[in-house]
Amino acid sequence: MIVLSGGTGTPKLISGLKQIDEDFNIIVNTGEDYWISGNLISPDIDSVIYTLAGIIDKERWWGIKDDTFVTHEEISRMAYNAKVKGEWMQIGDLDRATHIFRSDLIRENKNKTEATLILAKYFGIKQKVLPMCNEDINTIIKTGEGEMHFQEFWVYRRGEPLVEDVYFRNIEKAKITKEIDRLLKEEDTVLIGPSNPISSILPILSVENFRERLKDKYVISISPIIGEKPISGPAASFMQVKGLEVSSNGVAEFYKDILDVFVVDYRDNMIDKKKIKDIDLYATDILIENDEKSKKLAQFIRNLL
Ligand code: GDP
């Protein structure tokens, strides 16, 4: 099975798939990658790697549990003193080691896939963790205050500017990597995890003819929305500007050309079966609040397979 992942909702599910020892490999969004303090942060890849390594901070679903922030705090004091913007993303000391090492590999002309596979090996991960492409793609948010990178919008500006559109800079240059091409040839089942459809999944689907290649596969998706609210993150405003209803109906509509099975929450009273046509619909508990719940959802998916 191939899992398509962003950095929060799907890693929560991946932790369950790992618990039941499911056989899967992961293709990860890199549109949110960002250079800061001299290093390349690849937030979704880091979350997937740390989840599979069992060291993710499960309170925040980013960074390494029990990490310290000594370097970040010192940089912040220096920036305050110099009245400059400074390091506005909180980066843990151990997490930074990953970023420094990744960036050195890239500076030595390794591509993103090679750098990620080297990191995954170091963390003892048996699954393939593959960036969606090797090219640098930037998720850009058009706002009432101008265009900004996703990280500037979401982390630095805390999602406050009014969203007018979302696009992926350079996506026309992105190529399906040979590692992903091989995976697509080998696997018939694709799981689109409960991730932001616009900022986490759409970039992956937009790499060359990736979306087209999913049409003859068995595609299952778990909704990232219960009722009319995403469980976290900016999916609501992003879906709105793309003309989608902010609900599981809207998510199903968005994936309708590729989706075979859609899993929603059993409490979701917004589900309109007339709007989710030609897709097998299942309801269960999709709120992943702890290890037990992520295991249960993973088992539910295994039974669907
Ligand atoms: P990002 O890269 O951090 O934006 O991560 P993702 O796109 O992977 O995850 C964000 C999405 O996950 C949001 O749309 C959330 O609504 C969804 N999400 C977060 N926690 C859960 C959960 O426990 N269950 C489900 N079904 N979705 C979740």
XYZ file of C-alpha atoms and ligand atoms in Angstrom:
333
model
C 0.000 0.000 0.000
C 1.117 3.564 -0.742
C 0.201 6.231 1.824
C 0.037 9.913 0.794
C 0.912 12.132 3.733
C 1.139 15.631 5.107
C 2.588 16.370 8.524
C -0.122 15.908 11.178
C -3.314 13.939 10.439
C -1.735 11.192 8.336
C 1.262 10.697 10.677
C -1.297 10.064 13.453
C -2.716 7.253 11.308
C 0.753 6.045 10.263
C 1.504 5.480 13.924
C -1.443 3.010 13.976
C -0.413 1.327 10.703
C 3.002 0.797 12.278
C 1.452 -0.712 15.415
C -0.405 -3.353 13.365
C 2.685 -3.957 11.210
C 0.872 -3.115 7.979
C 2.978 -3.222 4.821
C 3.174 0.333 3.447
C 5.424 3.030 1.975
C 4.836 6.758 2.108
C 4.897 9.606 -0.416
C 5.170 12.923 1.400
C 4.308 16.524 0.577
C 7.307 18.864 0.296
C 5.458 22.077 -0.639
C 5.906 23.302 2.942
C 9.708 22.901 2.917
C 11.423 26.066 4.066
C 14.996 27.324 4.567
C 15.446 28.994 7.947
C 18.596 29.683 10.016
C 20.643 28.227 7.165
C 18.875 24.853 7.047
C 16.151 23.143 5.059
C 13.181 22.205 7.200
C 10.988 19.564 5.572
C 8.198 19.526 8.151
C 6.029 16.782 6.689
C 8.961 14.448 6.011
C 10.331 15.057 9.507
C 6.960 14.279 11.104
C 6.637 11.047 9.115
C 10.214 9.965 9.935
C 9.897 10.816 13.639
C 6.537 9.010 13.803
C 7.959 5.839 12.260
C 11.012 6.086 14.520
C 8.686 6.362 17.535
C 10.193 9.681 18.666
C 7.616 12.231 17.479
C 6.267 14.719 20.020
C 2.674 13.440 20.172
C 1.391 16.617 21.822
C 2.207 18.771 18.781
C 2.856 16.235 16.024
C 6.059 18.002 15.033
C 9.565 17.763 16.431
C 11.135 15.178 18.718
C 9.649 14.369 22.123
C 11.529 15.799 25.133
C 13.718 17.897 22.815
C 15.396 21.008 24.225
C 15.383 24.472 22.623
C 18.715 25.864 23.861
C 19.969 26.965 20.409
C 16.615 28.416 19.408
C 16.407 30.438 22.628
C 19.925 31.813 22.184
C 19.229 32.801 18.545
C 15.991 34.452 19.685
C 17.877 36.511 22.333
C 20.450 37.574 19.721
C 17.684 38.590 17.302
C 15.829 40.525 20.014
C 19.028 42.351 20.857
C 19.691 43.215 17.215
C 15.991 44.077 16.589
C 15.774 41.635 13.653
C 13.145 39.023 12.786
C 15.229 36.085 14.030
C 14.270 32.426 14.002
C 10.476 32.541 14.074
C 10.005 28.784 13.867
C 10.609 26.913 17.111
C 13.305 24.393 16.306
C 14.433 21.849 18.874
C 18.108 21.002 19.283
C 17.831 17.372 18.143
C 15.397 18.328 15.387
C 17.955 20.874 14.184
C 20.543 18.084 13.839
C 18.226 16.464 11.253
C 17.894 19.789 9.419
C 21.649 20.483 9.428
C 22.450 16.984 8.196
C 19.776 17.122 5.472
C 21.014 20.524 4.314
C 24.633 19.341 4.194
C 23.586 16.375 2.051
C 21.768 18.746 -0.297
C 24.720 21.139 -0.379
C 26.810 18.098 -1.391
C 24.459 17.645 -4.357
C 22.340 14.787 -3.044
C 18.714 15.193 -4.069
C 15.774 15.326 -1.636
C 14.975 11.636 -2.122
C 18.548 10.552 -1.417
C 18.785 12.827 1.615
C 15.468 11.490 2.982
C 16.428 7.831 2.456
C 19.743 8.425 4.275
C 17.901 10.026 7.208
C 15.243 7.293 7.305
C 17.984 4.656 7.392
C 19.701 6.436 10.279
C 16.420 6.406 12.217
C 16.015 2.661 11.550
C 12.884 2.964 9.393
C 12.006 -0.010 7.211
C 9.317 1.744 5.140
C 10.289 3.867 2.134
C 9.711 7.551 2.908
C 9.733 9.390 -0.423
C 9.460 13.142 -1.022
C 6.802 13.837 -3.699
C 9.562 15.140 -6.041
C 13.159 16.349 -5.932
C 12.452 19.850 -7.232
C 11.885 22.775 -4.834
C 8.154 23.467 -4.769
C 6.766 26.263 -2.596
C 3.187 26.393 -1.362
C 2.273 30.052 -1.670
C -0.735 31.661 -0.018
C -2.204 34.686 -1.788
C -3.616 36.904 0.943
C -5.130 40.349 1.348
C -1.617 41.386 2.443
C 0.174 39.897 -0.549
C 1.709 36.517 -1.300
C 3.541 34.572 1.373
C 5.069 31.126 1.816
C 2.848 28.658 3.696
C 5.188 28.761 6.722
C 5.140 32.572 6.846
C 1.355 32.487 6.639
C 0.742 29.683 9.135
C 3.641 29.909 11.597
C 4.875 33.526 11.492
C 1.468 35.168 10.869
C -0.511 32.448 12.724
C -2.895 32.047 9.797
C -4.348 35.536 10.307
C -4.173 37.133 6.812
C -7.291 36.706 4.680
C -6.717 33.840 2.229
C -7.467 34.609 -1.432
C -5.839 31.625 -3.139
C -3.262 28.871 -2.750
C -0.834 27.744 -5.431
C 2.350 25.708 -5.759
C 5.241 27.692 -7.183
C 7.366 25.652 -9.635
C 4.966 22.696 -9.688
C 5.147 22.612 -13.507
C 8.846 21.687 -13.129
C 8.187 18.787 -10.733
C 8.923 15.283 -12.012
C 7.794 11.909 -10.680
C 10.973 10.403 -9.231
C 12.180 6.962 -10.328
C 11.543 5.689 -6.767
C 7.898 6.862 -6.892
C 7.475 5.569 -10.431
C 8.594 2.124 -9.226
C 6.205 2.235 -6.274
C 3.299 3.208 -8.542
C 4.100 0.263 -10.799
C 4.249 -2.172 -7.866
C 1.285 -1.133 -5.723
C -2.455 -1.236 -6.444
C -3.744 0.336 -3.246
C -3.353 3.971 -2.230
C -4.383 5.443 1.102
C -4.910 9.207 1.185
C -4.523 9.927 4.873
C -6.537 12.467 6.852
C -4.450 15.412 5.658
C -5.232 18.887 4.397
C -6.566 18.194 0.852
C -5.250 21.496 -0.524
C -1.899 22.126 1.159
C -0.792 18.520 1.818
C -2.370 16.239 -0.803
C -2.950 18.485 -3.840
C 0.796 19.206 -4.274
C 1.485 15.437 -4.443
C -1.386 14.891 -6.916
C -0.095 17.799 -9.024
C 3.330 16.310 -9.769
C 3.214 15.498 -13.498
C 0.494 12.875 -14.172
C 0.434 11.496 -10.620
C -3.313 12.094 -10.228
C -4.026 10.340 -13.534
C -1.997 7.330 -12.403
C -4.241 6.885 -9.348
C -7.365 6.425 -11.476
C -6.857 2.684 -12.013
C -5.838 2.071 -8.389
C -7.944 1.188 -5.342
C -7.933 4.538 -3.511
C -9.142 4.898 0.081
C -9.288 8.196 1.914
C -9.949 9.144 5.528
C -11.638 12.504 5.985
C -9.675 15.198 7.836
C -12.978 16.877 8.730
C -15.767 16.074 11.187
C -18.947 18.108 10.643
C -17.999 21.507 9.252
C -14.622 21.841 10.936
C -11.173 20.424 10.200
C -9.692 18.844 13.323
C -6.752 21.258 13.105
C -4.950 23.544 10.661
C -6.022 25.868 7.842
C -8.011 23.424 5.659
C -11.245 25.437 6.001
C -10.023 28.661 4.379
C -7.988 26.758 1.778
C -10.999 24.632 0.749
C -13.240 27.708 0.637
C -11.004 29.562 -1.817
C -10.974 26.469 -4.021
C -14.775 26.538 -4.120
C -15.268 23.447 -1.947
C -17.792 22.927 0.837
C -15.901 22.769 4.146
C -17.078 19.289 5.126
C -16.400 15.662 4.301
C -18.767 16.175 1.324
C -16.312 18.780 0.016
C -13.354 16.443 0.534
C -15.147 13.626 -1.357
C -16.003 16.054 -4.165
C -12.359 17.075 -4.380
C -11.159 13.454 -4.760
C -14.125 12.110 -6.736
C -12.130 11.307 -9.891
C -9.759 8.995 -8.014
C -11.607 7.810 -4.893
C -13.130 4.335 -4.397
C -13.679 4.287 -0.626
C -14.214 7.192 1.766
C -14.121 6.885 5.548
C -15.901 9.539 7.612
C -16.671 9.972 11.302
C -19.716 8.170 12.727
C -20.724 11.420 14.488
C -20.580 13.506 11.310
C -24.082 14.897 10.731
C -23.089 16.903 7.636
C -22.698 13.812 5.428
C -24.934 14.063 2.375
C -24.993 10.765 0.465
C -26.374 12.536 -2.608
C -23.159 14.571 -2.730
C -20.908 11.529 -2.277
C -21.956 9.510 -5.292
C -20.205 6.432 -6.717
C -17.904 6.161 -3.713
C -18.246 3.459 -1.022
C -18.865 5.278 2.232
C -17.902 3.938 5.678
C -18.301 5.587 9.078
C -16.192 4.961 12.164
C -14.297 6.922 14.817
C -11.732 8.952 12.841
C -10.655 11.231 15.704
C -7.150 9.999 16.513
C -6.547 11.103 20.087
C -4.151 8.404 21.280
C -2.200 5.290 20.243
C -5.153 2.987 20.876
C -7.417 5.016 18.573
C -4.848 5.193 15.795
C -4.416 1.405 16.040
C -8.189 0.881 15.841
C -8.509 3.098 12.765
C -5.576 1.287 11.137
C -7.309 -2.052 11.809
C -10.530 -0.678 10.320
C -8.622 0.222 7.153
C -6.951 -3.189 7.029
C -10.403 -4.796 7.136
C -11.530 -2.627 4.214
C -8.606 -3.968 2.200
P 0.093 19.556 8.011
O 1.162 19.300 7.015
O 0.598 19.766 9.411
O -0.958 20.514 7.567
O -0.563 18.136 8.189
P -1.693 17.306 7.513
O -2.217 17.903 6.281
O -1.206 15.887 7.463
O -2.747 17.350 8.676
C -3.650 18.384 8.850
C -5.024 17.832 8.653
O -5.178 16.691 9.497
C -6.099 18.813 9.059
O -6.947 19.047 7.962
C -6.812 18.136 10.219
O -8.191 18.352 10.203
C -6.465 16.676 10.036
N -6.389 15.959 11.313
C -5.660 16.289 12.388
N -5.887 15.420 13.401
C -6.788 14.509 12.937
C -7.419 13.365 13.512
O -7.215 12.994 14.664
N -8.308 12.685 12.716
C -8.587 13.062 11.425
N -9.473 12.343 10.741
N -8.001 14.141 10.859
C -7.098 14.852 11.599
